[in-house]
PDB file of C-alpha atoms and ligand atoms in Angstrom:
ATOM      1  CA  MET A   1      72.916 122.160  88.325  1.00  0.00           C
ATOM      2  CA  ARG A   2      71.654 121.974  91.953  1.00  0.00           C
ATOM      3  CA  ASN A   3      73.208 118.762  93.350  1.00  0.00           C
ATOM      4  CA  PHE A   4      76.110 116.464  91.773  1.00  0.00           C
ATOM      5  CA  THR A   5      75.508 112.886  92.909  1.00  0.00           C
ATOM      6  CA  SER A   6      75.428 110.931  89.711  1.00  0.00           C
ATOM      7  CA  VAL A   7      75.632 111.334  85.911  1.00  0.00           C
ATOM      8  CA  PHE A   8      71.855 112.313  85.861  1.00  0.00           C
ATOM      9  CA  ASP A   9      72.682 115.778  87.359  1.00  0.00           C
ATOM     10  CA  VAL A  10      74.498 116.586  84.289  1.00  0.00           C
ATOM     11  CA  LYS A  11      72.838 118.115  81.351  1.00  0.00           C
ATOM     12  CA  ASP A  12      75.735 117.789  78.678  1.00  0.00           C
ATOM     13  CA  ILE A  13      78.739 115.545  79.651  1.00  0.00           C
ATOM     14  CA  ASP A  14      80.789 116.867  76.805  1.00  0.00           C
ATOM     15  CA  ARG A  15      80.200 120.511  77.795  1.00  0.00           C
ATOM     16  CA  LEU A  16      81.251 119.628  81.289  1.00  0.00           C
ATOM     17  CA  VAL A  17      84.388 118.020  80.061  1.00  0.00           C
ATOM     18  CA  GLN A  18      85.096 121.170  77.835  1.00  0.00           C
ATOM     19  CA  THR A  19      84.829 123.401  80.937  1.00  0.00           C
ATOM     20  CA  ALA A  20      87.062 121.162  82.943  1.00  0.00           C
ATOM     21  CA  LEU A  21      89.934 121.226  80.174  1.00  0.00           C
ATOM     22  CA  ASN A  22      89.481 125.069  79.680  1.00  0.00           C
ATOM     23  CA  TYR A  23      90.102 125.225  83.553  1.00  0.00           C
ATOM     24  CA  LYS A  24      93.014 123.186  83.063  1.00  0.00           C
ATOM     25  CA  SER A  25      94.341 125.493  80.534  1.00  0.00           C
ATOM     26  CA  ASN A  26      93.399 128.625  82.651  1.00  0.00           C
ATOM     27  CA  PRO A  27      92.722 127.622  86.281  1.00  0.00           C
ATOM     28  CA  PHE A  28      92.037 131.224  87.662  1.00  0.00           C
ATOM     29  CA  ILE A  29      89.865 132.539  84.952  1.00  0.00           C
ATOM     30  CA  ASP A  30      86.649 132.411  87.222  1.00  0.00           C
ATOM     31  CA  LYS A  31      88.407 133.473  90.370  1.00  0.00           C
ATOM     32  CA  ALA A  32      85.722 136.106  91.223  1.00  0.00           C
ATOM     33  CA  LEU A  33      82.876 133.330  90.796  1.00  0.00           C
ATOM     34  CA  GLY A  34      83.337 131.942  94.307  1.00  0.00           C
ATOM     35  CA  GLN A  35      84.209 135.216  95.894  1.00  0.00           C
ATOM     36  CA  ASN A  36      82.748 135.296  99.576  1.00  0.00           C
ATOM     37  CA  LYS A  37      81.204 131.645  99.078  1.00  0.00           C
ATOM     38  CA  ARG A  38      82.254 128.778 101.281  1.00  0.00           C
ATOM     39  CA  ILE A  39      82.255 124.950 100.817  1.00  0.00           C
ATOM     40  CA  GLY A  40      82.042 122.309 103.365  1.00  0.00           C
ATOM     41  CA  CYS A  41      83.735 119.088 102.604  1.00  0.00           C
ATOM     42  CA  LEU A  42      82.731 116.418 105.199  1.00  0.00           C
ATOM     43  CA  PHE A  43      84.600 113.208 105.125  1.00  0.00           C
ATOM     44  CA  LEU A  44      83.269 110.193 106.988  1.00  0.00           C
ATOM     45  CA  ASN A  45      85.921 108.067 105.404  1.00  0.00           C
ATOM     46  CA  PRO A  46      89.622 108.678 104.441  1.00  0.00           C
ATOM     47  CA  SER A  47      90.736 110.247 101.267  1.00  0.00           C
ATOM     48  CA  MET A  48      93.686 111.877  99.572  1.00  0.00           C
ATOM     49  CA  ARG A  49      92.934 112.707  95.825  1.00  0.00           C
ATOM     50  CA  THR A  50      89.299 113.734  96.573  1.00  0.00           C
ATOM     51  CA  ARG A  51      90.023 116.015  99.490  1.00  0.00           C
ATOM     52  CA  LEU A  52      92.816 117.803  98.138  1.00  0.00           C
ATOM     53  CA  SER A  53      91.519 118.058  94.545  1.00  0.00           C
ATOM     54  CA  THR A  54      88.209 119.635  95.765  1.00  0.00           C
ATOM     55  CA  GLN A  55      90.038 122.106  97.917  1.00  0.00           C
ATOM     56  CA  ILE A  56      92.324 123.324  95.188  1.00  0.00           C
ATOM     57  CA  ALA A  57      89.177 123.602  92.690  1.00  0.00           C
ATOM     58  CA  ALA A  58      87.421 125.596  95.268  1.00  0.00           C
ATOM     59  CA  GLN A  59      90.291 127.849  95.861  1.00  0.00           C
ATOM     60  CA  ASN A  60      90.935 128.370  92.078  1.00  0.00           C
ATOM     61  CA  LEU A  61      87.274 129.604  92.071  1.00  0.00           C
ATOM     62  CA  GLY A  62      87.862 132.112  94.831  1.00  0.00           C
ATOM     63  CA  MET A  63      86.109 130.093  97.418  1.00  0.00           C
ATOM     64  CA  GLU A  64      87.069 129.183 100.989  1.00  0.00           C
ATOM     65  CA  ALA A  65      86.998 125.326 101.400  1.00  0.00           C
ATOM     66  CA  ILE A  66      86.600 123.994 104.927  1.00  0.00           C
ATOM     67  CA  ILE A  67      87.555 120.454 105.732  1.00  0.00           C
ATOM     68  CA  PHE A  68      85.916 118.559 108.387  1.00  0.00           C
ATOM     69  CA  ASN A  69      86.729 115.014 108.982  1.00  0.00           C
ATOM     70  CA  VAL A  70      83.488 114.287 110.564  1.00  0.00           C
ATOM     71  CA  GLY A  71      84.136 110.513 110.727  1.00  0.00           C
ATOM     72  CA  SER A  72      87.160 110.899 113.022  1.00  0.00           C
ATOM     73  CA  GLU A  73      86.771 114.383 114.496  1.00  0.00           C
ATOM     74  CA  GLY A  74      83.155 115.099 114.652  1.00  0.00           C
ATOM     75  CA  TRP A  75      80.184 113.695 116.830  1.00  0.00           C
ATOM     76  CA  ALA A  76      78.962 110.294 115.532  1.00  0.00           C
ATOM     77  CA  LEU A  77      76.234 111.017 113.351  1.00  0.00           C
ATOM     78  CA  GLU A  78      72.761 109.224 113.072  1.00  0.00           C
ATOM     79  CA  PHE A  79      71.133 109.200 109.641  1.00  0.00           C
ATOM     80  CA  GLU A  80      68.218 106.642 110.367  1.00  0.00           C
ATOM     81  CA  GLU A  81      64.720 108.414 110.708  1.00  0.00           C
ATOM     82  CA  GLU A  82      62.971 108.060 113.965  1.00  0.00           C
ATOM     83  CA  ALA A  83      66.153 106.591 115.343  1.00  0.00           C
ATOM     84  CA  ILE A  84      66.199 105.823 119.255  1.00  0.00           C
ATOM     85  CA  MET A  85      69.577 107.246 119.953  1.00  0.00           C
ATOM     86  CA  SER A  86      70.636 105.274 122.696  1.00  0.00           C
ATOM     87  CA  GLY A  87      73.638 103.654 121.131  1.00  0.00           C
ATOM     88  CA  ASN A  88      76.974 105.036 119.901  1.00  0.00           C
ATOM     89  CA  THR A  89      75.425 107.930 117.477  1.00  0.00           C
ATOM     90  CA  VAL A  90      75.372 111.427 119.309  1.00  0.00           C
ATOM     91  CA  GLU A  91      73.784 113.761 116.872  1.00  0.00           C
ATOM     92  CA  HIS A  92      71.074 113.398 114.244  1.00  0.00           C
ATOM     93  CA  VAL A  93      71.542 114.446 110.616  1.00  0.00           C
ATOM     94  CA  LYS A  94      68.229 116.174 111.220  1.00  0.00           C
ATOM     95  CA  ASP A  95      69.886 118.554 113.498  1.00  0.00           C
ATOM     96  CA  ALA A  96      73.407 118.829 112.160  1.00  0.00           C
ATOM     97  CA  ALA A  97      72.639 119.124 108.288  1.00  0.00           C
ATOM     98  CA  PRO A  98      70.792 122.344 108.866  1.00  0.00           C
ATOM     99  CA  VAL A  99      73.704 123.796 110.668  1.00  0.00           C
ATOM    100  CA  PHE A 100      75.961 122.982 107.753  1.00  0.00           C
ATOM    101  CA  GLY A 101      73.374 124.539 105.619  1.00  0.00           C
ATOM    102  CA  LYS A 102      73.746 127.807 107.354  1.00  0.00           C
ATOM    103  CA  TYR A 103      77.546 127.563 107.627  1.00  0.00           C
ATOM    104  CA  PHE A 104      78.061 126.844 103.982  1.00  0.00           C
ATOM    105  CA  ASP A 105      77.205 127.656 100.390  1.00  0.00           C
ATOM    106  CA  ILE A 106      77.965 124.273  99.281  1.00  0.00           C
ATOM    107  CA  LEU A 107      78.257 121.020 100.918  1.00  0.00           C
ATOM    108  CA  ALA A 108      80.320 118.149  99.853  1.00  0.00           C
ATOM    109  CA  ILE A 109      80.451 114.610 101.503  1.00  0.00           C
ATOM    110  CA  ARG A 110      82.303 111.436 101.315  1.00  0.00           C
ATOM    111  CA  THR A 111      80.664 108.426 102.919  1.00  0.00           C
ATOM    112  CA  PHE A 112      81.434 104.622 102.227  1.00  0.00           C
ATOM    113  CA  PRO A 113      79.037 101.744 102.148  1.00  0.00           C
ATOM    114  CA  SER A 114      79.002  99.352 105.215  1.00  0.00           C
ATOM    115  CA  LEU A 115      79.246  96.187 102.458  1.00  0.00           C
ATOM    116  CA  LYS A 116      77.147  94.459 105.285  1.00  0.00           C
ATOM    117  CA  ASN A 117      73.592  95.223 104.000  1.00  0.00           C
ATOM    118  CA  ARG A 118      73.048  95.747 100.192  1.00  0.00           C
ATOM    119  CA  GLU A 119      69.528  97.307 100.590  1.00  0.00           C
ATOM    120  CA  ASP A 120      70.806  99.855 103.065  1.00  0.00           C
ATOM    121  CA  ASP A 121      73.976 100.859 101.019  1.00  0.00           C
ATOM    122  CA  TYR A 122      71.840 101.070  97.727  1.00  0.00           C
ATOM    123  CA  SER A 123      69.359 103.065  99.299  1.00  0.00           C
ATOM    124  CA  GLU A 124      72.063 106.098  99.754  1.00  0.00           C
ATOM    125  CA  LEU A 125      70.672 106.909 102.945  1.00  0.00           C
ATOM    126  CA  TYR A 126      73.593 109.153 104.019  1.00  0.00           C
ATOM    127  CA  ILE A 127      73.715 111.419 100.856  1.00  0.00           C
ATOM    128  CA  ASN A 128      70.057 111.591 100.589  1.00  0.00           C
ATOM    129  CA  GLN A 129      69.722 112.677 104.167  1.00  0.00           C
ATOM    130  CA  ILE A 130      72.277 115.411 103.792  1.00  0.00           C
ATOM    131  CA  ILE A 131      70.300 116.728 100.715  1.00  0.00           C
ATOM    132  CA  LYS A 132      67.025 116.491 102.447  1.00  0.00           C
ATOM    133  CA  TYR A 133      68.186 118.354 105.624  1.00  0.00           C
ATOM    134  CA  ALA A 134      71.071 120.626 104.613  1.00  0.00           C
ATOM    135  CA  CYS A 135      68.947 122.720 102.013  1.00  0.00           C
ATOM    136  CA  ILE A 136      71.892 123.644  99.909  1.00  0.00           C
ATOM    137  CA  PRO A 137      73.554 122.346  96.937  1.00  0.00           C
ATOM    138  CA  VAL A 138      75.297 118.957  97.798  1.00  0.00           C
ATOM    139  CA  VAL A 139      78.351 117.275  95.941  1.00  0.00           C
ATOM    140  CA  SER A 140      79.103 113.819  96.181  1.00  0.00           C
ATOM    141  CA  LEU A 141      82.789 113.042  97.152  1.00  0.00           C
ATOM    142  CA  GLU A 142      81.900 109.366  96.591  1.00  0.00           C
ATOM    143  CA  SER A 143      78.811 107.886  98.094  1.00  0.00           C
ATOM    144  CA  ALA A 144      77.897 104.380  98.940  1.00  0.00           C
ATOM    145  CA  THR A 145      77.271 103.376  95.357  1.00  0.00           C
ATOM    146  CA  LEU A 146      78.939 105.974  93.253  1.00  0.00           C
ATOM    147  CA  HIS A 147      81.956 108.157  92.698  1.00  0.00           C
ATOM    148  CA  PRO A 148      80.616 110.829  90.286  1.00  0.00           C
ATOM    149  CA  LEU A 149      83.737 113.099  90.418  1.00  0.00           C
ATOM    150  CA  GLN A 150      86.011 110.138  89.529  1.00  0.00           C
ATOM    151  CA  SER A 151      83.873 109.164  86.521  1.00  0.00           C
ATOM    152  CA  LEU A 152      83.796 112.829  85.339  1.00  0.00           C
ATOM    153  CA  THR A 153      87.497 112.894  85.558  1.00  0.00           C
ATOM    154  CA  ASP A 154      87.794 109.464  83.889  1.00  0.00           C
ATOM    155  CA  ILE A 155      86.011 110.905  80.749  1.00  0.00           C
ATOM    156  CA  ILE A 156      88.189 114.051  80.667  1.00  0.00           C
ATOM    157  CA  THR A 157      91.204 111.817  80.740  1.00  0.00           C
ATOM    158  CA  ILE A 158      89.865 109.533  77.943  1.00  0.00           C
ATOM    159  CA  THR A 159      88.763 112.619  75.882  1.00  0.00           C
ATOM    160  CA  GLU A 160      92.474 114.062  76.480  1.00  0.00           C
ATOM    161  CA  ASN A 161      94.134 111.039  75.255  1.00  0.00           C
ATOM    162  CA  PHE A 162      92.123 109.870  72.403  1.00  0.00           C
ATOM    163  CA  LYS A 163      92.277 112.001  69.056  1.00  0.00           C
ATOM    164  CA  GLU A 164      91.160 109.532  66.535  1.00  0.00           C
ATOM    165  CA  ASN A 165      88.007 109.842  64.404  1.00  0.00           C
ATOM    166  CA  ARG A 166      86.391 106.658  65.933  1.00  0.00           C
ATOM    167  CA  LYS A 167      84.991 105.404  69.045  1.00  0.00           C
ATOM    168  CA  PRO A 168      87.613 104.051  71.511  1.00  0.00           C
ATOM    169  CA  LYS A 169      87.443 100.914  73.189  1.00  0.00           C
ATOM    170  CA  VAL A 170      87.540 101.128  76.724  1.00  0.00           C
ATOM    171  CA  VAL A 171      87.717  98.050  79.043  1.00  0.00           C
ATOM    172  CA  LEU A 172      86.700  98.192  82.561  1.00  0.00           C
ATOM    173  CA  SER A 173      88.989  95.188  83.956  1.00  0.00           C
ATOM    174  CA  TRP A 174      88.246  93.783  87.508  1.00  0.00           C
ATOM    175  CA  ALA A 175      91.525  93.421  89.547  1.00  0.00           C
ATOM    176  CA  PRO A 176      92.594  90.987  92.618  1.00  0.00           C
ATOM    177  CA  HIS A 177      92.715  92.852  95.925  1.00  0.00           C
ATOM    178  CA  VAL A 178      93.345  91.610  99.496  1.00  0.00           C
ATOM    179  CA  LYS A 179      89.980  93.068 101.096  1.00  0.00           C
ATOM    180  CA  PRO A 180      86.513  93.656  99.881  1.00  0.00           C
ATOM    181  CA  LEU A 181      86.027  97.183  98.314  1.00  0.00           C
ATOM    182  CA  PRO A 182      82.995  99.112  97.450  1.00  0.00           C
ATOM    183  CA  GLN A 183      81.486  98.788  93.918  1.00  0.00           C
ATOM    184  CA  CYS A 184      81.284 102.677  93.747  1.00  0.00           C
ATOM    185  CA  VAL A 185      84.019 103.420  91.203  1.00  0.00           C
ATOM    186  CA  ALA A 186      83.133 100.391  88.900  1.00  0.00           C
ATOM    187  CA  ASN A 187      79.186 101.269  89.207  1.00  0.00           C
ATOM    188  CA  SER A 188      79.861 104.975  88.388  1.00  0.00           C
ATOM    189  CA  PHE A 189      82.246 104.430  85.467  1.00  0.00           C
ATOM    190  CA  SER A 190      79.819 102.136  83.846  1.00  0.00           C
ATOM    191  CA  GLN A 191      76.914 104.540  84.362  1.00  0.00           C
ATOM    192  CA  TRP A 192      79.046 107.380  82.910  1.00  0.00           C
ATOM    193  CA  MET A 193      80.321 105.414  80.057  1.00  0.00           C
ATOM    194  CA  ASN A 194      76.903 104.038  79.138  1.00  0.00           C
ATOM    195  CA  VAL A 195      75.261 107.528  79.436  1.00  0.00           C
ATOM    196  CA  TRP A 196      78.127 109.250  77.385  1.00  0.00           C
ATOM    197  CA  GLY A 197      77.857 106.675  74.542  1.00  0.00           C
ATOM    198  CA  LYS A 198      81.067 107.823  72.879  1.00  0.00           C
ATOM    199  CA  ALA A 199      83.151 104.516  73.441  1.00  0.00           C
ATOM    200  CA  ASP A 200      82.663 100.899  72.978  1.00  0.00           C
ATOM    201  CA  PHE A 201      82.443  99.891  76.591  1.00  0.00           C
ATOM    202  CA  VAL A 202      83.521  96.436  77.661  1.00  0.00           C
ATOM    203  CA  ILE A 203      83.396  94.940  81.405  1.00  0.00           C
ATOM    204  CA  THR A 204      85.422  91.939  82.130  1.00  0.00           C
ATOM    205  CA  HIS A 205      85.380  90.349  85.655  1.00  0.00           C
ATOM    206  CA  PRO A 206      85.476  86.751  87.085  1.00  0.00           C
ATOM    207  CA  GLU A 207      82.296  84.943  87.441  1.00  0.00           C
ATOM    208  CA  ASP A 208      80.273  85.855  90.623  1.00  0.00           C
ATOM    209  CA  TYR A 209      81.555  89.698  90.364  1.00  0.00           C
ATOM    210  CA  GLU A 210      78.604  90.915  88.513  1.00  0.00           C
ATOM    211  CA  LEU A 211      77.803  94.439  89.145  1.00  0.00           C
ATOM    212  CA  SER A 212      74.228  95.881  89.432  1.00  0.00           C
ATOM    213  CA  GLU A 213      72.542  96.086  86.091  1.00  0.00           C
ATOM    214  CA  ALA A 214      71.162  99.366  87.016  1.00  0.00           C
ATOM    215  CA  PHE A 215      74.858 100.791  86.184  1.00  0.00           C
ATOM    216  CA  THR A 216      76.009  98.207  83.590  1.00  0.00           C
ATOM    217  CA  LYS A 217      73.130  97.861  81.185  1.00  0.00           C
ATOM    218  CA  GLY A 218      74.404  98.807  77.823  1.00  0.00           C
ATOM    219  CA  ALA A 219      77.979  97.463  78.313  1.00  0.00           C
ATOM    220  CA  THR A 220      79.381  94.260  76.711  1.00  0.00           C
ATOM    221  CA  ILE A 221      80.249  92.028  79.629  1.00  0.00           C
ATOM    222  CA  THR A 222      82.575  89.068  79.388  1.00  0.00           C
ATOM    223  CA  HIS A 223      84.309  86.684  81.944  1.00  0.00           C
ATOM    224  CA  HIS A 224      87.325  86.322  79.549  1.00  0.00           C
ATOM    225  CA  GLN A 225      89.754  88.953  80.200  1.00  0.00           C
ATOM    226  CA  ASP A 226      91.964  88.433  77.257  1.00  0.00           C
ATOM    227  CA  GLU A 227      89.061  88.306  74.799  1.00  0.00           C
ATOM    228  CA  ALA A 228      87.999  91.897  76.516  1.00  0.00           C
ATOM    229  CA  LEU A 229      91.603  93.279  76.116  1.00  0.00           C
ATOM    230  CA  LYS A 230      91.978  92.471  72.555  1.00  0.00           C
ATOM    231  CA  ASN A 231      92.287  95.958  70.765  1.00  0.00           C
ATOM    232  CA  ALA A 232      91.433  97.960  73.870  1.00  0.00           C
ATOM    233  CA  ASP A 233      92.514 101.545  73.603  1.00  0.00           C
ATOM    234  CA  PHE A 234      92.129 102.120  77.343  1.00  0.00           C
ATOM    235  CA  VAL A 235      92.083  99.667  80.256  1.00  0.00           C
ATOM    236  CA  TYR A 236      90.510 100.755  83.379  1.00  0.00           C
ATOM    237  CA  VAL A 237      91.709  98.346  86.372  1.00  0.00           C
ATOM    238  CA  LYS A 238      89.720  98.279  89.548  1.00  0.00           C
ATOM    239  CA  ASN A 239      88.749  95.994  92.288  1.00  0.00           C
ATOM    240  CA  TRP A 240      85.232  95.451  93.532  1.00  0.00           C
ATOM    241  CA  SER A 241      83.654  93.089  96.147  1.00  0.00           C
ATOM    242  CA  THR A 242      80.503  90.953  95.024  1.00  0.00           C
ATOM    243  CA  PHE A 243      77.284  92.489  94.491  1.00  0.00           C
ATOM    244  CA  ASN A 244      74.855  89.572  94.156  1.00  0.00           C
ATOM    245  CA  ASP A 245      76.386  87.712  97.461  1.00  0.00           C
ATOM    246  CA  TYR A 246      76.923  91.283  98.864  1.00  0.00           C
ATOM    247  CA  GLY A 247      80.285  92.658  99.863  1.00  0.00           C
ATOM    248  CA  LYS A 248      82.518  89.324  99.486  1.00  0.00           C
ATOM    249  CA  ILE A 249      85.835  88.694  98.000  1.00  0.00           C
ATOM    250  CA  TYR A 250      85.657  84.866  96.981  1.00  0.00           C
ATOM    251  CA  GLU A 251      89.371  84.789  95.574  1.00  0.00           C
ATOM    252  CA  SER A 252      92.193  87.046  94.420  1.00  0.00           C
ATOM    253  CA  ASN A 253      93.210  85.181  91.387  1.00  0.00           C
ATOM    254  CA  PRO A 254      96.569  86.840  90.544  1.00  0.00           C
ATOM    255  CA  GLU A 255      95.864  85.892  86.831  1.00  0.00           C
ATOM    256  CA  TRP A 256      93.536  89.091  86.676  1.00  0.00           C
ATOM    257  CA  MET A 257      96.415  91.458  87.382  1.00  0.00           C
ATOM    258  CA  LEU A 258      97.255  93.554  84.550  1.00  0.00           C
ATOM    259  CA  THR A 259     100.860  92.884  83.211  1.00  0.00           C
ATOM    260  CA  ASN A 260     102.856  93.810  80.195  1.00  0.00           C
ATOM    261  CA  LYS A 261     101.999  90.413  78.509  1.00  0.00           C
ATOM    262  CA  LYS A 262      98.277  91.134  78.812  1.00  0.00           C
ATOM    263  CA  LEU A 263      98.814  94.750  77.716  1.00  0.00           C
ATOM    264  CA  ALA A 264     100.477  93.409  74.483  1.00  0.00           C
ATOM    265  CA  LEU A 265      96.754  92.207  73.406  1.00  0.00           C
ATOM    266  CA  THR A 266      95.550  95.681  73.344  1.00  0.00           C
ATOM    267  CA  ASN A 267      95.820  98.565  70.958  1.00  0.00           C
ATOM    268  CA  ASN A 268      98.778  99.851  72.923  1.00  0.00           C
ATOM    269  CA  ALA A 269      96.237 100.950  75.543  1.00  0.00           C
ATOM    270  CA  LYS A 270      96.369 103.619  78.045  1.00  0.00           C
ATOM    271  CA  VAL A 271      96.191 102.291  81.596  1.00  0.00           C
ATOM    272  CA  MET A 272      93.924 103.862  84.126  1.00  0.00           C
ATOM    273  CA  HIS A 273      93.316 103.496  87.954  1.00  0.00           C
ATOM    274  CA  CYS A 274      91.331 105.734  90.356  1.00  0.00           C
ATOM    275  CA  LEU A 275      94.316 105.352  93.036  1.00  0.00           C
ATOM    276  CA  PRO A 276      95.120 104.403  95.604  1.00  0.00           C
ATOM    277  CA  VAL A 277      96.316 101.060  94.030  1.00  0.00           C
ATOM    278  CA  ARG A 278      97.937  97.983  95.548  1.00  0.00           C
ATOM    279  CA  ARG A 279     101.083  97.429  93.506  1.00  0.00           C
ATOM    280  CA  ASN A 280     101.817  93.969  92.301  1.00  0.00           C
ATOM    281  CA  VAL A 281      98.106  92.888  93.665  1.00  0.00           C
ATOM    282  CA  GLU A 282      96.078  94.914  91.461  1.00  0.00           C
ATOM    283  CA  LEU A 283      98.479  96.296  88.760  1.00  0.00           C
ATOM    284  CA  SER A 284     102.001  95.166  88.363  1.00  0.00           C
ATOM    285  CA  ASP A 285     104.896  97.656  88.826  1.00  0.00           C
ATOM    286  CA  GLU A 286     105.946  97.232  85.095  1.00  0.00           C
ATOM    287  CA  VAL A 287     102.498  98.554  84.030  1.00  0.00           C
ATOM    288  CA  LEU A 288     102.196 101.261  86.480  1.00  0.00           C
ATOM    289  CA  ASP A 289     105.891 102.669  85.871  1.00  0.00           C
ATOM    290  CA  GLY A 290     105.688 102.116  82.166  1.00  0.00           C
ATOM    291  CA  PRO A 291     104.835 104.356  79.273  1.00  0.00           C
ATOM    292  CA  ASN A 292     101.104 103.357  79.036  1.00  0.00           C
ATOM    293  CA  SER A 293     100.195 104.383  82.703  1.00  0.00           C
ATOM    294  CA  ILE A 294      98.135 107.665  82.720  1.00  0.00           C
ATOM    295  CA  VAL A 295      97.264 107.144  86.471  1.00  0.00           C
ATOM    296  CA  THR A 296      98.996 110.346  87.397  1.00  0.00           C
ATOM    297  CA  GLN A 297      97.548 112.358  84.724  1.00  0.00           C
ATOM    298  CA  GLU A 298      94.214 110.965  85.698  1.00  0.00           C
ATOM    299  CA  ALA A 299      94.446 111.924  89.458  1.00  0.00           C
ATOM    300  CA  SER A 300      95.587 115.564  88.375  1.00  0.00           C
ATOM    301  CA  ASN A 301      92.443 115.912  86.374  1.00  0.00           C
ATOM    302  CA  ARG A 302      90.476 115.481  89.353  1.00  0.00           C
ATOM    303  CA  VAL A 303      91.035 119.170  90.238  1.00  0.00           C
ATOM    304  CA  TRP A 304      89.604 120.249  86.825  1.00  0.00           C
ATOM    305  CA  ALA A 305      86.611 117.980  87.248  1.00  0.00           C
ATOM    306  CA  ALA A 306      85.810 119.380  90.588  1.00  0.00           C
ATOM    307  CA  GLN A 307      86.270 122.825  89.380  1.00  0.00           C
ATOM    308  CA  ALA A 308      83.851 122.341  86.369  1.00  0.00           C
ATOM    309  CA  VAL A 309      81.247 121.107  88.661  1.00  0.00           C
ATOM    310  CA  LEU A 310      81.617 123.566  91.448  1.00  0.00           C
ATOM    311  CA  SER A 311      81.462 126.245  88.831  1.00  0.00           C
ATOM    312  CA  GLU A 312      78.043 125.087  87.538  1.00  0.00           C
ATOM    313  CA  ILE A 313      76.628 124.733  90.821  1.00  0.00           C
ATOM    314  CA  LEU A 314      77.621 128.386  91.691  1.00  0.00           C
ATOM    315  CA  ARG A 315      76.500 129.844  88.524  1.00  0.00           C
ATOM    316  CA  ALA A 316      72.971 127.961  88.674  1.00  0.00           C
ATOM    317  CA  ASN A 317      72.647 128.869  92.430  1.00  0.00           C
ATOM    318  CA  GLY A 318      73.944 132.275  92.732  1.00  0.00           C
TER     319      GLY A 318
HETATM  320  N1  LIG B   1      90.233 108.183  93.625  1.00  0.00           N
HETATM  321  C1  LIG B   1      90.135 108.693  94.984  1.00  0.00           C
HETATM  322  O1  LIG B   1      88.916 109.034  94.968  1.00  0.00           O
HETATM  323  O2  LIG B   1      91.134 108.824  95.906  1.00  0.00           O
HETATM  324  P1  LIG B   1      90.849 109.153  97.406  1.00  0.00           P
HETATM  325  O3  LIG B   1      90.109 108.046  98.009  1.00  0.00           O
HETATM  326  O4  LIG B   1      92.406 109.325  97.771  1.00  0.00           O
HETATM  327  O5  LIG B   1      90.306 110.436  97.381  1.00  0.00           O
END
């Protein structure tokens, strides 16, 4: 593996999941692998889980992790080619990224979409420019359209929690929110589930909240949440803003919030959410605090996902 920006960087998802679970059993087994190696983690946007889990994963492999909150503490970066930099940006990625490439062995970066211009966001300009100019392996800590470390974590968590000799039914259920959020987690989860192919995957959302077919193709999609929830083994709750009329939030119909009444329609489903979560908006207290919630286990698995990915990159790139 050279870079990790989507499921298509992974040769064998199940093998990567096993690597992650092996690290969960024995976190320090590869402590020598990253000795004298350094990872730079650049954050253009806020984070709690991604930042801490990546740092812990790197340390478990013996790497030094340096966090740089470039969005709030660094020079404002310009990403457009041939930009006339007479505005607010101070340094071009063409100049900054090669420096990162000299300081670090692996570069990881979190960016968010603007949610204003769909073509710009879906071109993934920021992470692509970093890959182009840093010339070292690059890991996505969430990009404009995808969150692959979260999705790998989610498959690890499903694998851990389902031992029956059949495919689990996994439902991605849109949830209300007070502000427009990126489509990244939903896009990425859909992409990984479809490529993985080890679950009956259903997406449910209100009309007008269709995601890009580039990620959902292969899933069953319905606007009827109750129908989708029937016999579900896992319900992944997540808000996203509109894709077609880009970056909008039309309504926050509380009927879409997962409650114990809705959970009763499922096959005693485990409930997932990537966090952070708006309590009693996206998910009710009764579900989050109840026995079916596996959100803390899910978040804790972020460490093992990151450790598995970093170990593959270290092994492949010396
Ligand atoms: N799920 C997730 O990416 O959390 P953070 O935004 O806190 O990193």
